[in-house]
PDB file of C-alpha atoms in Angstrom:
ATOM      1  CA  MET R   1      -6.349  88.272  40.129  1.00 92.00           C
ATOM      2  CA  VAL R   2      -8.194  87.216  43.269  1.00 96.00           C
ATOM      3  CA  ILE R   3     -11.954  86.370  42.701  1.00 97.00           C
ATOM      4  CA  LEU R   4     -14.735  86.062  45.060  1.00 98.00           C
ATOM      5  CA  GLY R   5     -17.431  83.885  44.292  1.00 98.00           C
ATOM      6  CA  ILE R   6     -20.863  84.111  45.684  1.00 98.00           C
ATOM      7  CA  ASP R   7     -23.728  81.871  45.949  1.00 96.00           C
ATOM      8  CA  PRO R   8     -26.679  83.859  47.081  1.00 94.00           C
ATOM      9  CA  GLY R   9     -29.462  82.284  49.699  1.00 87.00           C
ATOM     10  CA  SER R  10     -31.744  83.741  52.311  1.00 83.00           C
ATOM     11  CA  GLN R  11     -30.621  81.348  54.739  1.00 88.00           C
ATOM     12  CA  PHE R  12     -27.045  79.965  53.671  1.00 93.00           C
ATOM     13  CA  CYS R  13     -24.799  82.303  51.551  1.00 96.00           C
ATOM     14  CA  GLY R  14     -21.538  80.642  50.053  1.00 97.00           C
ATOM     15  CA  TYR R  15     -18.748  82.359  49.071  1.00 98.00           C
ATOM     16  CA  GLY R  16     -15.311  81.174  47.841  1.00 98.00           C
ATOM     17  CA  ILE R  17     -12.056  83.156  47.042  1.00 98.00           C
ATOM     18  CA  ILE R  18      -9.565  81.723  44.531  1.00 98.00           C
ATOM     19  CA  GLU R  19      -6.627  83.240  42.952  1.00 96.00           C
ATOM     20  CA  TYR R  20      -6.478  82.939  39.124  1.00 91.00           C
ATOM     21  CA  LYS R  21      -3.166  83.366  37.364  1.00 84.00           C
ATOM     22  CA  SER R  22      -2.700  83.069  33.351  1.00 73.00           C
ATOM     23  CA  LEU R  23       0.383  80.982  32.865  1.00 66.00           C
ATOM     24  CA  ILE R  24       1.795  82.579  29.527  1.00 61.00           C
ATOM     25  CA  GLY R  25       2.824  79.746  27.252  1.00 55.00           C
ATOM     26  CA  LYS R  26       0.898  77.304  28.938  1.00 56.00           C
ATOM     27  CA  ILE R  27      -2.156  75.234  28.215  1.00 54.00           C
ATOM     28  CA  LYS R  28      -3.294  75.015  31.791  1.00 60.00           C
ATOM     29  CA  ASN R  29      -4.149  78.225  34.004  1.00 60.00           C
ATOM     30  CA  SER R  30      -3.665  78.039  37.484  1.00 82.00           C
ATOM     31  CA  HIS R  31      -6.805  78.253  40.258  1.00 89.00           C
ATOM     32  CA  ASN R  32      -5.512  78.377  43.786  1.00 94.00           C
ATOM     33  CA  TYR R  33      -7.664  78.237  46.797  1.00 97.00           C
ATOM     34  CA  ILE R  34      -7.715  80.844  49.063  1.00 97.00           C
ATOM     35  CA  ALA R  35     -10.632  80.227  51.610  1.00 98.00           C
ATOM     36  CA  SER R  36     -14.579  79.339  51.285  1.00 98.00           C
ATOM     37  CA  GLY R  37     -17.342  79.406  53.850  1.00 97.00           C
ATOM     38  CA  ARG R  38     -20.821  79.564  54.356  1.00 95.00           C
ATOM     39  CA  ILE R  39     -23.005  82.479  55.850  1.00 96.00           C
ATOM     40  CA  ALA R  40     -25.696  81.059  58.037  1.00 94.00           C
ATOM     41  CA  MET R  41     -28.200  83.588  58.789  1.00 89.00           C
ATOM     42  CA  PRO R  42     -30.639  82.791  61.698  1.00 87.00           C
ATOM     43  CA  ILE R  43     -33.822  81.092  60.152  1.00 87.00           C
ATOM     44  CA  LYS R  44     -35.865  82.132  62.815  1.00 91.00           C
ATOM     45  CA  SER R  45     -35.261  85.652  62.461  1.00 92.00           C
ATOM     46  CA  PRO R  46     -37.296  88.268  60.277  1.00 94.00           C
ATOM     47  CA  LEU R  47     -36.082  88.454  56.844  1.00 93.00           C
ATOM     48  CA  ILE R  48     -34.785  92.072  57.155  1.00 94.00           C
ATOM     49  CA  VAL R  49     -32.610  90.816  59.945  1.00 94.00           C
ATOM     50  CA  ARG R  50     -31.017  88.106  57.771  1.00 94.00           C
ATOM     51  CA  LEU R  51     -30.521  90.743  55.266  1.00 95.00           C
ATOM     52  CA  ARG R  52     -28.728  92.738  57.323  1.00 95.00           C
ATOM     53  CA  GLU R  53     -26.554  90.286  58.644  1.00 95.00           C
ATOM     54  CA  LEU R  54     -25.685  89.093  55.002  1.00 96.00           C
ATOM     55  CA  PHE R  55     -24.892  92.690  54.049  1.00 97.00           C
ATOM     56  CA  LEU R  56     -22.592  92.839  56.731  1.00 97.00           C
ATOM     57  CA  SER R  57     -21.069  89.575  56.121  1.00 97.00           C
ATOM     58  CA  ILE R  58     -20.467  90.061  52.813  1.00 97.00           C
ATOM     59  CA  ARG R  59     -18.926  93.480  53.307  1.00 97.00           C
ATOM     60  CA  GLU R  60     -16.681  91.762  55.935  1.00 97.00           C
ATOM     61  CA  VAL R  61     -15.290  89.135  53.620  1.00 97.00           C
ATOM     62  CA  ILE R  62     -14.447  91.609  50.836  1.00 97.00           C
ATOM     63  CA  ASP R  63     -12.619  93.586  53.500  1.00 97.00           C
ATOM     64  CA  GLU R  64     -10.858  90.786  54.515  1.00 97.00           C
ATOM     65  CA  TYR R  65      -9.524  89.211  51.119  1.00 97.00           C
ATOM     66  CA  ARG R  66      -9.931  92.360  49.020  1.00 96.00           C
ATOM     67  CA  PRO R  67     -10.928  90.468  45.591  1.00 97.00           C
ATOM     68  CA  ASP R  68     -10.069  92.119  42.446  1.00 96.00           C
ATOM     69  CA  GLU R  69     -13.372  91.002  40.845  1.00 96.00           C
ATOM     70  CA  ILE R  70     -16.583  89.293  42.165  1.00 97.00           C
ATOM     71  CA  ALA R  71     -18.888  86.960  40.432  1.00 97.00           C
ATOM     72  CA  ILE R  72     -22.445  86.065  41.829  1.00 97.00           C
ATOM     73  CA  GLU R  73     -24.796  83.540  40.716  1.00 93.00           C
ATOM     74  CA  LYS R  74     -27.798  84.561  38.850  1.00 90.00           C
ATOM     75  CA  ILE R  75     -31.322  83.673  39.610  1.00 76.00           C
ATOM     76  CA  PHE R  76     -32.370  80.639  37.988  1.00 66.00           C
ATOM     77  CA  PHE R  77     -35.702  79.613  39.386  1.00 64.00           C
ATOM     78  CA  ALA R  78     -37.852  79.658  42.788  1.00 61.00           C
ATOM     79  CA  LYS R  79     -40.019  77.045  44.132  1.00 70.00           C
ATOM     80  CA  GLY R  80     -42.655  79.814  44.256  1.00 79.00           C
ATOM     81  CA  ILE R  81     -43.382  83.804  44.166  1.00 83.00           C
ATOM     82  CA  LYS R  82     -42.540  84.434  47.807  1.00 84.00           C
ATOM     83  CA  SER R  83     -39.153  82.361  47.278  1.00 82.00           C
ATOM     84  CA  ALA R  84     -38.406  84.409  44.266  1.00 83.00           C
ATOM     85  CA  ILE R  85     -39.173  87.655  46.100  1.00 87.00           C
ATOM     86  CA  THR R  86     -36.760  86.819  48.862  1.00 88.00           C
ATOM     87  CA  LEU R  87     -33.963  85.453  46.709  1.00 87.00           C
ATOM     88  CA  GLY R  88     -34.320  88.613  44.704  1.00 90.00           C
ATOM     89  CA  GLN R  89     -33.934  90.680  47.854  1.00 94.00           C
ATOM     90  CA  THR R  90     -31.164  88.590  49.166  1.00 94.00           C
ATOM     91  CA  ARG R  91     -29.279  89.191  45.749  1.00 94.00           C
ATOM     92  CA  GLY R  92     -30.105  92.788  45.902  1.00 95.00           C
ATOM     93  CA  VAL R  93     -28.578  93.302  49.311  1.00 96.00           C
ATOM     94  CA  ILE R  94     -25.414  91.298  48.244  1.00 96.00           C
ATOM     95  CA  ILE R  95     -25.154  93.550  44.943  1.00 96.00           C
ATOM     96  CA  SER R  96     -25.407  96.709  47.191  1.00 96.00           C
ATOM     97  CA  ALA R  97     -22.637  95.179  49.466  1.00 96.00           C
ATOM     98  CA  VAL R  98     -20.474  94.553  46.504  1.00 96.00           C
ATOM     99  CA  LEU R  99     -20.926  98.167  44.743  1.00 94.00           C
ATOM    100  CA  ILE R 100     -20.551 100.242  48.095  1.00 94.00           C
ATOM    101  CA  LYS R 101     -17.179  98.679  48.202  1.00 91.00           C
ATOM    102  CA  HIS R 102     -16.639  99.790  44.504  1.00 90.00           C
ATOM    103  CA  LYS R 103     -16.159  96.626  43.254  1.00 90.00           C
ATOM    104  CA  THR R 104     -16.774  95.238  39.723  1.00 89.00           C
ATOM    105  CA  LEU R 105     -19.596  92.357  39.716  1.00 95.00           C
ATOM    106  CA  PHE R 106     -19.927  89.790  36.813  1.00 97.00           C
ATOM    107  CA  GLU R 107     -23.185  87.558  37.054  1.00 96.00           C
ATOM    108  CA  TYR R 108     -23.555  83.916  35.296  1.00 96.00           C
ATOM    109  CA  SER R 109     -26.256  81.473  35.334  1.00 94.00           C
ATOM    110  CA  PRO R 110     -26.105  78.293  36.930  1.00 92.00           C
ATOM    111  CA  LEU R 111     -26.004  76.677  33.379  1.00 93.00           C
ATOM    112  CA  GLU R 112     -22.906  78.841  32.561  1.00 94.00           C
ATOM    113  CA  ILE R 113     -21.359  77.554  35.847  1.00 96.00           C
ATOM    114  CA  LYS R 114     -21.721  74.036  35.733  1.00 95.00           C
ATOM    115  CA  LYS R 115     -21.069  74.125  32.111  1.00 94.00           C
ATOM    116  CA  ALA R 116     -17.433  75.966  33.035  1.00 93.00           C
ATOM    117  CA  VAL R 117     -16.737  73.601  35.650  1.00 94.00           C
ATOM    118  CA  VAL R 118     -18.253  70.354  34.905  1.00 94.00           C
ATOM    119  CA  GLY R 119     -18.807  70.842  30.999  1.00 92.00           C
ATOM    120  CA  TYR R 120     -22.239  69.711  31.595  1.00 91.00           C
ATOM    121  CA  GLY R 121     -24.825  72.480  32.248  1.00 87.00           C
ATOM    122  CA  LYS R 122     -27.337  69.866  33.870  1.00 87.00           C
ATOM    123  CA  ALA R 123     -24.722  68.735  36.492  1.00 91.00           C
ATOM    124  CA  ASP R 124     -25.907  68.003  40.130  1.00 92.00           C
ATOM    125  CA  LYS R 125     -24.390  69.451  43.202  1.00 89.00           C
ATOM    126  CA  ARG R 126     -22.490  66.382  44.065  1.00 93.00           C
ATOM    127  CA  GLN R 127     -20.742  66.454  40.490  1.00 95.00           C
ATOM    128  CA  VAL R 128     -20.015  70.562  40.958  1.00 95.00           C
ATOM    129  CA  GLN R 129     -18.726  69.396  44.359  1.00 95.00           C
ATOM    130  CA  ALA R 130     -16.164  66.999  43.205  1.00 95.00           C
ATOM    131  CA  MET R 131     -14.987  69.008  40.395  1.00 95.00           C
ATOM    132  CA  VAL R 132     -14.506  71.827  42.218  1.00 97.00           C
ATOM    133  CA  THR R 133     -12.276  69.627  44.940  1.00 96.00           C
ATOM    134  CA  ASN R 134     -10.449  68.567  41.932  1.00 94.00           C
ATOM    135  CA  ILE R 135      -9.638  71.649  40.115  1.00 94.00           C
ATOM    136  CA  LEU R 136      -8.664  73.489  43.457  1.00 95.00           C
ATOM    137  CA  ASN R 137      -6.641  70.298  44.857  1.00 94.00           C
ATOM    138  CA  LEU R 138      -8.471  70.522  47.823  1.00 95.00           C
ATOM    139  CA  ASN R 139      -7.777  67.736  50.627  1.00 94.00           C
ATOM    140  CA  HIS R 140     -10.641  68.944  53.156  1.00 92.00           C
ATOM    141  CA  PRO R 141     -14.154  68.908  52.569  1.00 90.00           C
ATOM    142  CA  ILE R 142     -16.316  71.638  51.578  1.00 93.00           C
ATOM    143  CA  SER R 143     -20.214  72.749  51.862  1.00 93.00           C
ATOM    144  CA  PRO R 144     -22.345  72.643  48.786  1.00 93.00           C
ATOM    145  CA  ASP R 145     -22.639  76.128  49.302  1.00 94.00           C
ATOM    146  CA  SER R 146     -19.269  76.751  49.347  1.00 96.00           C
ATOM    147  CA  ALA R 147     -18.495  74.480  46.295  1.00 97.00           C
ATOM    148  CA  ASP R 148     -21.180  76.657  44.273  1.00 96.00           C
ATOM    149  CA  ALA R 149     -19.407  79.590  45.330  1.00 98.00           C
ATOM    150  CA  LEU R 150     -16.027  78.518  44.272  1.00 98.00           C
ATOM    151  CA  ALA R 151     -17.634  77.401  41.048  1.00 97.00           C
ATOM    152  CA  THR R 152     -18.932  80.854  40.319  1.00 98.00           C
ATOM    153  CA  ALA R 153     -15.141  82.242  41.109  1.00 98.00           C
ATOM    154  CA  ILE R 154     -13.483  79.373  38.653  1.00 96.00           C
ATOM    155  CA  CYS R 155     -16.338  79.882  35.847  1.00 96.00           C
ATOM    156  CA  HIS R 156     -15.368  83.869  35.924  1.00 96.00           C
ATOM    157  CA  ALA R 157     -11.842  83.007  35.935  1.00 94.00           C
ATOM    158  CA  ASN R 158     -12.307  80.612  32.691  1.00 89.00           C
ATOM    159  CA  ILE R 159     -14.540  83.440  30.890  1.00 86.00           C
ATOM    160  CA  LYS R 160     -11.429  86.101  31.713  1.00 77.00           C
ATOM    161  CA  ARG R 161      -9.019  83.648  30.130  1.00 68.00           C
ATOM    162  CA  ARG R 162     -10.936  83.623  26.860  1.00 62.00           C
ATOM    163  CA  GLU R 163     -11.003  87.901  26.837  1.00 59.00           C
TER     164      GLU R 163
END
């Protein structure tokens, strides 16, 4: 199963793609890194322009990697009302880009994601980044946005394993 994880943001949106294999009869399952990246929207552009860029970029990622399932981080908190509204619009655009491609979308809170990857729901970004690097046996650096997106994909794979 190929899983796309998305860490939404109105300036930077992380994405990560893994292949998950359930190894019958084995205690450990296989999480294989496929790709990750960061969609950077032009900060000085109006929000509507950034949202359009995000919509098109998410569709391109879906077209290129053809994930079986997609997982996105839920909104946890925002610094203020304006930030919350902007993040809500960002998530709405991502959700629309996913649904227009007829893909199934799963949502997880930051607490669920951190607990699934690090074992502790209040882990910091460095801990998440380190565990993602370890789980996927990466030998190259990844951005915090990509690490969060890959963590979302790993969280989804771990939850699917239990079903």
